[in-house]
């Protein structure tokens, strides 16, 4: 089983090289290969999760170089669960993107690197979850940064380039700070391997250890969009294509949360910055949800709820007890799925009506009942309506706060309750404006569609031919395609987009059905994190 640990990183990278080598040829073949490798990564992740649960943490030293010289990859319960959830989500989002790309016929656009960049992003996410040292964690973050910049700016529109530039500047600042923290850690401990640091950091002066902890927390808080380090997010994510926004909002911020979980439990047990984390959690909840209340665009509403609900996870990390960490892990898995699903639904709405501006939407519950169901279920899940998984995670966090006691814990319990109620208000507002009320008069626009022609390998691609344009079918509207081009949308989105969204909704409901086994698994994962011994013994062999 140890030999399987590197494969979630290696497989996407190998397929990326194959796709880039093939160039613009064999597009259908490359789509199938991409889906196949993401399906294989998902199966591998499930296998690693089950093996880690039964036999303890799995690890491999690449090149057979033992720590601190070699690169160590480790798959314990936490990493296995995060890999499983992330690989399932990336598979569904990729299917969604295939449907959108084929419908928009973007193959001849010069920016033809969406699928290789997406696979590199998947490899980077897997690398961060499996990283057994700070340097490899940094490498995983940088792989994600390179791929995510390509995906954010795909299409080359001015809005996307501006938003992507902000994202890159902030990410480069956090990466620089991360490098400084790694250098300081190596200077005082002589290693960057997590298992070795777990022992050596306890021997250095308390002030130095606290400084290192604060620097790493700052880096990860930027990645996770924790207030006040989240100002970059609302203007970056909504400008990207729907599949990119979905996977970024659902997954990339959770990589920062995962890094906090790993380092705070393994490297800084009994940390002194718990109160500061709880303050950041409360601020994230309050500022994020109040920002969501003020928005009138669905994508921006969801972006601010993302910032708000990151606060729940930081709440659990700040409490640092077994029950709190277990509930935080449940909430991370839940939020990855639900937040991604809501952005996929937003993409379907934009595909159907050409906008996500709530003041221009209406009547979707009657004209698109399936779309209404696909929104309603994850929206209620996000709001924490019982017995859905959002309620399970929030209830676990609040119970842990009550058991913990103390002024900050009780304040966070109250803040969590208020945030949940305001989330329900925001989702009800979106439902009322976009789905329940009648459509505002004069909101439908007559679209245009470009003439199409057949390319050499038989795929339909879009071309303006002689520049002629013809009226769009009845009910069609113009919106932005996967690569930022003007395309015509109809009232019936492509079936892969609908299928992927339905599967994401079903996955969110599966967490509710398997609520008992899920909470038991996360409780064991939290106990393993706090014990530290299983991880250290698996890596160092003692």
GROMACS .gro file of C-alpha atoms in nm, residues 17-381:
model
  365
   17UNK     CA    1   0.285   1.574  -2.020
   18UNK     CA    2   0.109   1.338  -2.261
   19UNK     CA    3  -0.160   1.592  -2.345
   20UNK     CA    4   0.090   1.872  -2.403
   21UNK     CA    5   0.300   1.643  -2.624
   22UNK     CA    6  -0.002   1.561  -2.840
   23UNK     CA    7  -0.074   1.930  -2.894
   24UNK     CA    8  -0.408   2.016  -3.057
   25UNK     CA    9  -0.463   1.665  -3.192
   26UNK     CA   10  -0.691   1.390  -3.062
   27UNK     CA   11  -0.906   1.615  -2.848
   28UNK     CA   12  -1.170   1.352  -2.778
   29UNK     CA   13  -0.902   1.104  -2.673
   30UNK     CA   14  -0.749   1.357  -2.435
   31UNK     CA   15  -1.089   1.426  -2.277
   32UNK     CA   16  -1.136   1.055  -2.209
   33UNK     CA   17  -0.783   1.019  -2.072
   34UNK     CA   18  -0.832   1.316  -1.839
   35UNK     CA   19  -1.155   1.171  -1.704
   36UNK     CA   20  -0.994   0.829  -1.668
   37UNK     CA   21  -0.695   0.958  -1.471
   38UNK     CA   22  -0.916   1.165  -1.239
   39UNK     CA   23  -1.132   0.858  -1.183
   40UNK     CA   24  -0.818   0.657  -1.106
   41UNK     CA   25  -0.701   0.923  -0.859
   42UNK     CA   26  -1.042   0.907  -0.689
   43UNK     CA   27  -1.022   0.527  -0.659
   44UNK     CA   28  -0.666   0.550  -0.526
   45UNK     CA   29  -0.773   0.809  -0.269
   46UNK     CA   30  -1.050   0.586  -0.139
   47UNK     CA   31  -0.805   0.297  -0.118
   48UNK     CA   32  -0.551   0.505   0.076
   49UNK     CA   33  -0.819   0.633   0.313
   50UNK     CA   34  -0.942   0.282   0.394
   51UNK     CA   35  -0.586   0.149   0.432
   52UNK     CA   36  -0.487   0.436   0.663
   53UNK     CA   37  -0.796   0.373   0.875
   54UNK     CA   38  -0.722   0.002   0.908
   55UNK     CA   39  -0.343  -0.006   0.930
   56UNK     CA   40  -0.236   0.341   1.039
   57UNK     CA   41  -0.049   0.610   0.843
   58UNK     CA   42   0.114   0.504   0.517
   59UNK     CA   43   0.434   0.669   0.400
   60UNK     CA   44   0.698   0.652   0.131
   61UNK     CA   45   1.045   0.807   0.111
   62UNK     CA   46   1.096   0.898  -0.253
   63UNK     CA   47   1.425   0.773  -0.393
   64UNK     CA   48   1.464   0.564  -0.078
   65UNK     CA   49   1.629   0.859   0.098
   66UNK     CA   50   1.529   0.869   0.463
   67UNK     CA   51   1.445   1.195   0.643
   68UNK     CA   52   1.574   1.460   0.657
   69UNK     CA   53   1.739   1.419   0.315
   70UNK     CA   54   1.454   1.264   0.119
   71UNK     CA   55   1.106   1.372   0.021
   72UNK     CA   56   0.847   1.202   0.241
   73UNK     CA   57   0.483   1.155   0.149
   74UNK     CA   58   0.239   1.047   0.420
   75UNK     CA   59  -0.123   0.936   0.399
   76UNK     CA   60  -0.300   0.918   0.736
   77UNK     CA   61  -0.674   0.936   0.803
   78UNK     CA   62  -0.693   1.313   0.755
   79UNK     CA   63  -0.494   1.314   0.432
   80UNK     CA   64  -0.690   1.015   0.301
   81UNK     CA   65  -1.026   1.183   0.365
   82UNK     CA   66  -0.914   1.512   0.208
   83UNK     CA   67  -0.778   1.328  -0.095
   84UNK     CA   68  -1.103   1.135  -0.137
   85UNK     CA   69  -1.328   1.440  -0.114
   86UNK     CA   70  -1.105   1.657  -0.334
   87UNK     CA   71  -1.060   1.392  -0.602
   88UNK     CA   72  -1.434   1.327  -0.620
   89UNK     CA   73  -1.501   1.700  -0.654
   90UNK     CA   74  -1.230   1.758  -0.915
   91UNK     CA   75  -1.365   1.466  -1.119
   92UNK     CA   76  -1.717   1.611  -1.118
   93UNK     CA   77  -1.598   1.963  -1.197
   94UNK     CA   78  -1.390   1.830  -1.485
   95UNK     CA   79  -1.695   1.654  -1.627
   96UNK     CA   80  -1.884   1.982  -1.591
   97UNK     CA   81  -1.608   2.171  -1.772
   98UNK     CA   82  -1.610   1.921  -2.058
   99UNK     CA   83  -1.979   1.985  -2.109
  100UNK     CA   84  -1.932   2.361  -2.101
  101UNK     CA   85  -1.627   2.354  -2.328
  102UNK     CA   86  -1.791   2.129  -2.587
  103UNK     CA   87  -2.104   2.344  -2.588
  104UNK     CA   88  -1.902   2.664  -2.630
  105UNK     CA   89  -1.678   2.505  -2.894
  106UNK     CA   90  -1.366   2.672  -2.759
  107UNK     CA   91  -1.110   2.427  -2.900
  108UNK     CA   92  -0.958   2.669  -3.151
  109UNK     CA   93  -0.907   2.948  -2.901
  110UNK     CA   94  -0.533   3.022  -2.856
  111UNK     CA   95  -0.563   2.957  -2.482
  112UNK     CA   96  -0.588   2.581  -2.527
  113UNK     CA   97  -0.436   2.466  -2.200
  114UNK     CA   98  -0.738   2.438  -1.970
  115UNK     CA   99  -0.728   2.061  -1.922
  116UNK     CA  100  -0.347   2.029  -1.869
  117UNK     CA  101  -0.357   2.321  -1.624
  118UNK     CA  102  -0.648   2.159  -1.443
  119UNK     CA  103  -0.459   1.831  -1.406
  120UNK     CA  104  -0.155   2.018  -1.273
  121UNK     CA  105  -0.385   2.184  -1.019
  122UNK     CA  106  -0.510   1.841  -0.908
  123UNK     CA  107  -0.151   1.722  -0.869
  124UNK     CA  108  -0.067   2.026  -0.658
  125UNK     CA  109  -0.365   1.972  -0.430
  126UNK     CA  110  -0.271   1.605  -0.384
  127UNK     CA  111   0.089   1.703  -0.312
  128UNK     CA  112  -0.013   1.939  -0.031
  129UNK     CA  113  -0.235   1.676   0.132
  130UNK     CA  114   0.041   1.412   0.121
  131UNK     CA  115   0.336   1.638   0.204
  132UNK     CA  116   0.547   1.508   0.490
  133UNK     CA  117   0.770   1.814   0.519
  134UNK     CA  118   0.749   2.192   0.489
  135UNK     CA  119   0.942   2.211   0.163
  136UNK     CA  120   0.715   1.963  -0.013
  137UNK     CA  121   0.414   2.149   0.126
  138UNK     CA  122   0.558   2.467  -0.026
  139UNK     CA  123   0.610   2.288  -0.359
  140UNK     CA  124   0.247   2.175  -0.358
  141UNK     CA  125   0.132   2.532  -0.297
  142UNK     CA  126   0.348   2.661  -0.583
  143UNK     CA  127   0.220   2.396  -0.825
  144UNK     CA  128  -0.132   2.511  -0.740
  145UNK     CA  129  -0.032   2.876  -0.782
  146UNK     CA  130   0.107   2.828  -1.132
  147UNK     CA  131  -0.192   2.625  -1.248
  148UNK     CA  132  -0.449   2.847  -1.079
  149UNK     CA  133  -0.308   3.163  -1.239
  150UNK     CA  134  -0.352   3.005  -1.583
  151UNK     CA  135  -0.706   2.898  -1.498
  152UNK     CA  136  -0.804   3.234  -1.348
  153UNK     CA  137  -0.686   3.431  -1.648
  154UNK     CA  138  -0.794   3.185  -1.916
  155UNK     CA  139  -0.941   3.371  -2.210
  156UNK     CA  140  -0.725   3.677  -2.149
  157UNK     CA  141  -1.007   3.922  -2.076
  158UNK     CA  142  -0.907   4.243  -1.898
  159UNK     CA  143  -1.123   4.163  -1.594
  160UNK     CA  144  -0.974   3.818  -1.551
  161UNK     CA  145  -0.615   3.934  -1.597
  162UNK     CA  146  -0.667   4.212  -1.340
  163UNK     CA  147  -0.825   3.972  -1.089
  164UNK     CA  148  -0.560   3.708  -1.158
  165UNK     CA  149  -0.283   3.963  -1.107
  166UNK     CA  150  -0.419   4.050  -0.764
  167UNK     CA  151  -0.437   3.681  -0.680
  168UNK     CA  152  -0.079   3.620  -0.791
  169UNK     CA  153   0.063   3.920  -0.605
  170UNK     CA  154  -0.100   3.808  -0.280
  171UNK     CA  155   0.005   3.447  -0.339
  172UNK     CA  156   0.364   3.545  -0.411
  173UNK     CA  157   0.376   3.749  -0.089
  174UNK     CA  158   0.251   3.450   0.110
  175UNK     CA  159   0.496   3.222  -0.071
  176UNK     CA  160   0.786   3.453   0.016
  177UNK     CA  161   0.679   3.458   0.380
  178UNK     CA  162   0.650   3.079   0.367
  179UNK     CA  163   1.008   3.048   0.238
  180UNK     CA  164   1.133   3.272   0.519
  181UNK     CA  165   0.947   3.057   0.774
  182UNK     CA  166   1.095   2.739   0.624
  183UNK     CA  167   1.447   2.885   0.636
  184UNK     CA  168   1.405   2.992   0.998
  185UNK     CA  169   1.265   2.651   1.091
  186UNK     CA  170   1.560   2.473   0.933
  187UNK     CA  171   1.802   2.713   1.103
  188UNK     CA  172   1.671   2.637   1.451
  189UNK     CA  173   1.576   2.269   1.411
  190UNK     CA  174   1.808   2.133   1.140
  191UNK     CA  175   1.519   1.969   0.951
  192UNK     CA  176   1.189   2.048   0.781
  193UNK     CA  177   1.043   1.697   0.809
  194UNK     CA  178   0.715   1.706   1.003
  195UNK     CA  179   0.787   1.392   1.208
  196UNK     CA  180   1.130   1.517   1.313
  197UNK     CA  181   1.007   1.871   1.377
  198UNK     CA  182   0.739   1.735   1.609
  199UNK     CA  183   1.013   1.651   1.856
  200UNK     CA  184   1.277   1.912   1.787
  201UNK     CA  185   1.053   2.218   1.798
  202UNK     CA  186   0.966   2.142   2.158
  203UNK     CA  187   1.332   2.192   2.250
  204UNK     CA  188   1.374   2.544   2.109
  205UNK     CA  189   1.293   2.863   2.306
  206UNK     CA  190   0.924   2.942   2.343
  207UNK     CA  191   0.951   3.284   2.180
  208UNK     CA  192   1.113   3.144   1.865
  209UNK     CA  193   0.855   2.865   1.847
  210UNK     CA  194   0.572   3.116   1.879
  211UNK     CA  195   0.721   3.332   1.603
  212UNK     CA  196   0.742   3.034   1.367
  213UNK     CA  197   0.386   2.938   1.451
  214UNK     CA  198   0.262   3.290   1.382
  215UNK     CA  199   0.443   3.307   1.047
  216UNK     CA  200   0.307   2.974   0.928
  217UNK     CA  201  -0.043   3.064   1.044
  218UNK     CA  202  -0.024   3.390   0.849
  219UNK     CA  203   0.078   3.205   0.533
  220UNK     CA  204  -0.199   2.950   0.566
  221UNK     CA  205  -0.456   3.213   0.664
  222UNK     CA  206  -0.387   3.396   0.336
  223UNK     CA  207  -0.434   3.070   0.143
  224UNK     CA  208  -0.753   2.992   0.337
  225UNK     CA  209  -0.895   3.347   0.303
  226UNK     CA  210  -0.927   3.407   0.677
  227UNK     CA  211  -1.027   3.763   0.767
  228UNK     CA  212  -0.851   4.012   0.762
  229UNK     CA  213  -0.637   3.836   0.498
  230UNK     CA  214  -0.927   3.760   0.263
  231UNK     CA  215  -0.965   4.091   0.077
  232UNK     CA  216  -0.821   3.938  -0.241
  233UNK     CA  217  -1.088   3.668  -0.276
  234UNK     CA  218  -1.421   3.844  -0.357
  235UNK     CA  219  -1.278   4.014  -0.667
  236UNK     CA  220  -1.074   3.715  -0.788
  237UNK     CA  221  -1.298   3.409  -0.792
  238UNK     CA  222  -1.624   3.543  -0.946
  239UNK     CA  223  -1.450   3.659  -1.265
  240UNK     CA  224  -1.326   3.310  -1.359
  241UNK     CA  225  -1.521   3.057  -1.570
  242UNK     CA  226  -1.781   2.860  -1.377
  243UNK     CA  227  -1.581   2.534  -1.343
  244UNK     CA  228  -1.272   2.724  -1.227
  245UNK     CA  229  -1.466   2.930  -0.974
  246UNK     CA  230  -1.633   2.615  -0.841
  247UNK     CA  231  -1.316   2.417  -0.781
  248UNK     CA  232  -1.128   2.719  -0.643
  249UNK     CA  233  -1.401   2.818  -0.400
  250UNK     CA  234  -1.471   2.465  -0.288
  251UNK     CA  235  -1.120   2.329  -0.268
  252UNK     CA  236  -0.826   2.568  -0.275
  253UNK     CA  237  -0.911   2.759   0.042
  254UNK     CA  238  -0.947   2.426   0.226
  255UNK     CA  239  -0.586   2.345   0.142
  256UNK     CA  240  -0.490   2.632   0.370
  257UNK     CA  241  -0.723   2.499   0.640
  258UNK     CA  242  -0.568   2.154   0.603
  259UNK     CA  243  -0.219   2.299   0.645
  260UNK     CA  244  -0.336   2.468   0.966
  261UNK     CA  245  -0.479   2.142   1.097
  262UNK     CA  246  -0.158   1.955   1.019
  263UNK     CA  247   0.093   2.203   1.159
  264UNK     CA  248  -0.105   2.315   1.465
  265UNK     CA  249  -0.154   1.960   1.591
  266UNK     CA  250   0.176   1.802   1.485
  267UNK     CA  251   0.427   2.086   1.523
  268UNK     CA  252   0.268   2.318   1.779
  269UNK     CA  253   0.066   2.110   2.027
  270UNK     CA  254  -0.084   2.314   2.308
  271UNK     CA  255  -0.035   2.624   2.093
  272UNK     CA  256  -0.051   2.969   2.251
  273UNK     CA  257  -0.237   3.135   1.966
  274UNK     CA  258  -0.575   2.968   2.017
  275UNK     CA  259  -0.747   3.289   2.129
  276UNK     CA  260  -0.610   3.472   1.824
  277UNK     CA  261  -0.747   3.199   1.598
  278UNK     CA  262  -1.088   3.223   1.760
  279UNK     CA  263  -1.086   3.601   1.713
  280UNK     CA  264  -1.004   3.550   1.343
  281UNK     CA  265  -1.280   3.289   1.320
  282UNK     CA  266  -1.538   3.527   1.468
  283UNK     CA  267  -1.427   3.812   1.241
  284UNK     CA  268  -1.442   3.588   0.934
  285UNK     CA  269  -1.793   3.475   1.022
  286UNK     CA  270  -1.922   3.827   1.085
  287UNK     CA  271  -1.756   4.013   0.797
  288UNK     CA  272  -1.819   3.735   0.547
  289UNK     CA  273  -2.189   3.691   0.615
  290UNK     CA  274  -2.258   4.065   0.635
  291UNK     CA  275  -2.081   4.103   0.301
  292UNK     CA  276  -2.303   3.829   0.157
  293UNK     CA  277  -2.617   4.006   0.281
  294UNK     CA  278  -2.515   4.320   0.091
  295UNK     CA  279  -2.452   4.152  -0.246
  296UNK     CA  280  -2.694   4.128  -0.540
  297UNK     CA  281  -2.488   3.899  -0.763
  298UNK     CA  282  -2.513   3.526  -0.688
  299UNK     CA  283  -2.142   3.457  -0.742
  300UNK     CA  284  -2.040   3.735  -0.505
  301UNK     CA  285  -2.298   3.619  -0.251
  302UNK     CA  286  -2.144   3.272  -0.256
  303UNK     CA  287  -1.790   3.415  -0.239
  304UNK     CA  288  -1.869   3.605   0.081
  305UNK     CA  289  -2.041   3.302   0.235
  306UNK     CA  290  -1.719   3.114   0.159
  307UNK     CA  291  -1.520   3.360   0.373
  308UNK     CA  292  -1.784   3.339   0.644
  309UNK     CA  293  -1.788   2.962   0.669
  310UNK     CA  294  -1.411   2.933   0.677
  311UNK     CA  295  -1.462   3.080   1.024
  312UNK     CA  296  -1.633   2.758   1.141
  313UNK     CA  297  -1.323   2.553   1.054
  314UNK     CA  298  -1.087   2.801   1.223
  315UNK     CA  299  -1.316   2.786   1.528
  316UNK     CA  300  -1.251   2.413   1.557
  317UNK     CA  301  -0.876   2.456   1.510
  318UNK     CA  302  -0.869   2.729   1.775
  319UNK     CA  303  -1.044   2.507   2.032
  320UNK     CA  304  -0.791   2.230   1.954
  321UNK     CA  305  -0.979   1.952   2.140
  322UNK     CA  306  -1.061   1.612   1.996
  323UNK     CA  307  -1.432   1.685   1.952
  324UNK     CA  308  -1.362   2.027   1.801
  325UNK     CA  309  -1.105   1.898   1.554
  326UNK     CA  310  -1.331   1.609   1.453
  327UNK     CA  311  -1.620   1.847   1.388
  328UNK     CA  312  -1.389   2.083   1.196
  329UNK     CA  313  -1.280   1.797   0.969
  330UNK     CA  314  -1.645   1.706   0.906
  331UNK     CA  315  -1.715   2.067   0.818
  332UNK     CA  316  -1.418   2.088   0.580
  333UNK     CA  317  -1.539   1.782   0.386
  334UNK     CA  318  -1.897   1.913   0.388
  335UNK     CA  319  -1.803   2.263   0.277
  336UNK     CA  320  -1.577   2.150  -0.008
  337UNK     CA  321  -1.872   1.965  -0.159
  338UNK     CA  322  -2.154   2.209  -0.087
  339UNK     CA  323  -1.967   2.526  -0.187
  340UNK     CA  324  -1.853   2.366  -0.512
  341UNK     CA  325  -2.206   2.252  -0.586
  342UNK     CA  326  -2.353   2.599  -0.537
  343UNK     CA  327  -2.101   2.750  -0.777
  344UNK     CA  328  -2.181   2.479  -1.031
  345UNK     CA  329  -2.548   2.573  -1.000
  346UNK     CA  330  -2.454   2.939  -1.045
  347UNK     CA  331  -2.282   2.836  -1.366
  348UNK     CA  332  -2.599   2.661  -1.486
  349UNK     CA  333  -2.802   2.972  -1.408
  350UNK     CA  334  -2.556   3.186  -1.603
  351UNK     CA  335  -2.566   2.934  -1.888
  352UNK     CA  336  -2.945   2.952  -1.895
  353UNK     CA  337  -3.012   3.323  -1.838
  354UNK     CA  338  -2.684   3.488  -1.926
  355UNK     CA  339  -2.638   3.647  -1.583
  356UNK     CA  340  -2.610   3.575  -1.212
  357UNK     CA  341  -2.732   3.922  -1.114
  358UNK     CA  342  -3.026   3.853  -0.883
  359UNK     CA  343  -3.216   4.168  -0.983
  360UNK     CA  344  -3.236   4.032  -1.339
  361UNK     CA  345  -3.346   3.681  -1.248
  362UNK     CA  346  -3.680   3.537  -1.148
  363UNK     CA  347  -3.930   3.259  -1.201
  364UNK     CA  348  -3.673   2.979  -1.215
  365UNK     CA  349  -3.872   2.756  -0.981
  366UNK     CA  350  -4.146   2.732  -1.244
  367UNK     CA  351  -3.942   2.750  -1.564
  368UNK     CA  352  -3.650   2.532  -1.445
  369UNK     CA  353  -3.769   2.308  -1.157
  370UNK     CA  354  -3.462   2.079  -1.172
  371UNK     CA  355  -3.234   2.379  -1.139
  372UNK     CA  356  -3.440   2.497  -0.842
  373UNK     CA  357  -3.394   2.161  -0.666
  374UNK     CA  358  -3.023   2.157  -0.743
  375UNK     CA  359  -2.989   2.496  -0.573
  376UNK     CA  360  -3.228   2.442  -0.285
  377UNK     CA  361  -3.068   2.126  -0.142
  378UNK     CA  362  -2.708   2.253  -0.108
  379UNK     CA  363  -2.834   2.598  -0.002
  380UNK     CA  364  -3.019   2.444   0.292
  381UNK     CA  365  -2.716   2.229   0.362
   0.00000   0.00000   0.00000
